[in-house]
Each structure stands twice: as C-alpha cells, then as structure tokens.
Short mmCIF file of C-alpha atoms in Angstrom, two decimals:
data_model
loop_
_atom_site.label_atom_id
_atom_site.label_comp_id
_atom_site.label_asym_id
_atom_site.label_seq_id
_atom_site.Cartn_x
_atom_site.Cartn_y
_atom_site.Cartn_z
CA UNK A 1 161.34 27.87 0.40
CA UNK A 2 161.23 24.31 -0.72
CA UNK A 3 163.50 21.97 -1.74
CA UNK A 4 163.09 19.53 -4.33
CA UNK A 5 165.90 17.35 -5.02
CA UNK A 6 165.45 17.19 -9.10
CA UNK A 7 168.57 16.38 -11.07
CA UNK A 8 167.55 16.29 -14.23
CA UNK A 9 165.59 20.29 -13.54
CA UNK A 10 169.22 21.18 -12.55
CA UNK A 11 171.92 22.42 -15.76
CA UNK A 12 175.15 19.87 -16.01
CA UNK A 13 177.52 21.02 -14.05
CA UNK A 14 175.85 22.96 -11.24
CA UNK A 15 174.67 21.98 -7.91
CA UNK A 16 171.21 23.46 -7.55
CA UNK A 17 168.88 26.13 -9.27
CA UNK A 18 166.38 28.23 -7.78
CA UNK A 19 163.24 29.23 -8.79
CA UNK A 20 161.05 30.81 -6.20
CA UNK A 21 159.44 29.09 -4.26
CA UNK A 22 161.34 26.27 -4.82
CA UNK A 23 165.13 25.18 -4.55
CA UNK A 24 165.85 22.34 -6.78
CA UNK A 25 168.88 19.81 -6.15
CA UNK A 26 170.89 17.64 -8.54
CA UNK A 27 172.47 15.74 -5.77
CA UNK A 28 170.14 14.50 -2.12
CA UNK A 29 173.24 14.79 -0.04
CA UNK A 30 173.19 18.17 -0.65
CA UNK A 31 169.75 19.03 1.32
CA UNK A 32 172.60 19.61 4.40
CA UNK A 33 174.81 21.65 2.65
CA UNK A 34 174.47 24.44 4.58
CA UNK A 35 176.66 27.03 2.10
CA UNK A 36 174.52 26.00 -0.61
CA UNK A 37 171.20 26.45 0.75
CA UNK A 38 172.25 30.10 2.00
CA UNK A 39 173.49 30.60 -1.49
CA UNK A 40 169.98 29.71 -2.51
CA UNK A 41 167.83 31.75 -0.09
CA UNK A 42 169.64 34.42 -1.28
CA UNK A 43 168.44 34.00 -4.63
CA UNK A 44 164.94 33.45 -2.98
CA UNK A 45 165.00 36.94 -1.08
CA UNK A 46 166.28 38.21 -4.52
CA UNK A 47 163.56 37.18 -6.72
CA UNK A 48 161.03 38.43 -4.02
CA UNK A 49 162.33 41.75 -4.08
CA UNK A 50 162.25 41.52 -8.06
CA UNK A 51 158.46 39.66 -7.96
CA UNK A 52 160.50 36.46 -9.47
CA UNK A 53 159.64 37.54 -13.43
CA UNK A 54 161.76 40.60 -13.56
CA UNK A 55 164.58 38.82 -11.60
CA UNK A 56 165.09 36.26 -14.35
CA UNK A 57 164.89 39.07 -17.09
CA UNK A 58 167.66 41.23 -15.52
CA UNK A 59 169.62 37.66 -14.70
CA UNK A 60 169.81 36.99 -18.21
CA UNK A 61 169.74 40.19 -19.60
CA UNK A 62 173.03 40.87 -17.54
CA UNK A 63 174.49 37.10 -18.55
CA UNK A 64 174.46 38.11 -22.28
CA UNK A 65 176.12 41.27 -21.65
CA UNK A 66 178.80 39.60 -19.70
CA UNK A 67 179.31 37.00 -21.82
CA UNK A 68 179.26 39.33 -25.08
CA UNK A 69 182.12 41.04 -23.20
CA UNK A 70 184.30 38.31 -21.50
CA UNK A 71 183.35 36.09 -24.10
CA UNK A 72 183.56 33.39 -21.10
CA UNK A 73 180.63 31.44 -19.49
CA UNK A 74 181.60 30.75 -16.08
CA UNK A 75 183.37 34.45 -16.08
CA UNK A 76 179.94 36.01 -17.42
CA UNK A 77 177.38 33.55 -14.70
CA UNK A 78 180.14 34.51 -11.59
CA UNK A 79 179.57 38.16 -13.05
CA UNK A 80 175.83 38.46 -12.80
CA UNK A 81 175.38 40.76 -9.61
CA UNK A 82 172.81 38.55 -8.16
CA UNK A 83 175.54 36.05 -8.31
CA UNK A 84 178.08 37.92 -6.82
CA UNK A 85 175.91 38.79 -3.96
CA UNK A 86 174.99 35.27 -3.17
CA UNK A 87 178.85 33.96 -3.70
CA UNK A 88 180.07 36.79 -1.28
CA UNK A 89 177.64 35.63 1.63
CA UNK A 90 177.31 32.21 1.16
CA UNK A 91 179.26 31.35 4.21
CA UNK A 92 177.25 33.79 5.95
CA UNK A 93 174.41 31.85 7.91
CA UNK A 94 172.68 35.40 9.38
CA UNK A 95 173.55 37.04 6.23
CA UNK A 96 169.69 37.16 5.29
CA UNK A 97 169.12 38.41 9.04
CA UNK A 98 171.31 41.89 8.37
CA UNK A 99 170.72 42.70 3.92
CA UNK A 100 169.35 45.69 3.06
CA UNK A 101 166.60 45.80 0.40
CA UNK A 102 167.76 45.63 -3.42
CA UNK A 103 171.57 44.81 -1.95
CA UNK A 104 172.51 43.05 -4.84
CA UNK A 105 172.64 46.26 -6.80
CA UNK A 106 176.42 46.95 -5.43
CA UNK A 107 177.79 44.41 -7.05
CA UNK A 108 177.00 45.35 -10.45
#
C-alpha cells in the first residue's frame, strides 16, 4: 500500500480514497491517522480479494441500489457492505491479522 497525499484525487467532503495500490489523502496530517489508514487497508485487502475491477463494479453497483432505495447519499455510501466492513473495524489495528476471506459479504 502507498500513500499519496492528493487532495484534489480525493471527493469534497471525504478524508481519503483508495484505489489499490494506492491510498490517496486530502489532508498530510492524516498519514498518522491510524483509524483511517486501517479503514483503508481494509479496502486494499478488499479489492485484492475482488482483483480491484470487480470491487469497484459491485461498490457502485450496490451504491445505486442503496441510494435508489434510501434515496440518501451518505445513508446509501455507509450502506455499501464493503463500507460497513471497513467502518465496523476501523478501530481494530489486528483486524486484517484475524478476517476471513470475502468477509465483507456479511454485511450486505
């Protein structure tokens, strides 16, 4: 994983996007954050499992279904499974260490 601080490669209002192999910043003090960069290698291992391509089809597929539904934005992105998984463990340092294969599929 690397980690590019790139604010202007990161949406408005969101701290950091991943795209594997890289993890890209909006803000330098945020190379420490510790929560955030587990957050982000757990998109990392996620996109590996998913060989990166099909990970970003599902992602969105699954955001426009949400969204079509809740008819929210931040209720449809904090939906997305892959989302859920990573918000769940974020505080979770070993997290990585102990996940099962495909674990993101339980919180569809």
């Amino acid at each position: 994983m690397w980690i590019v601080v790139a604010k202007y490669l990161v949406p408005k209002g969101y701290s950091a996007i991943t795209v594997f192999p890289f993890v890209f910043l909006s803000n330098k003090d945020d190379v420490g954050n510790q929560v955030l960069i587990v957050h982000e290698s757990i998109h990392i291992r996620q996109q590996l499992e998913m060989l990166v391509l099909p990970f970003f089809l599902w992602y969105f597929a699954e955001y426009l279904i949400r969204l079509a539904k809740l008819r929210n934005h931040n209720s449809a992105y904090r939906g997305i499974s892959f989302e859920r998984e990573a918000y769940s463990n974020e505080y979770n340092p070993m997290f990585l260490n102990q996940r099962v294969f495909w674990n993101f599929i339980k919180y569809i």
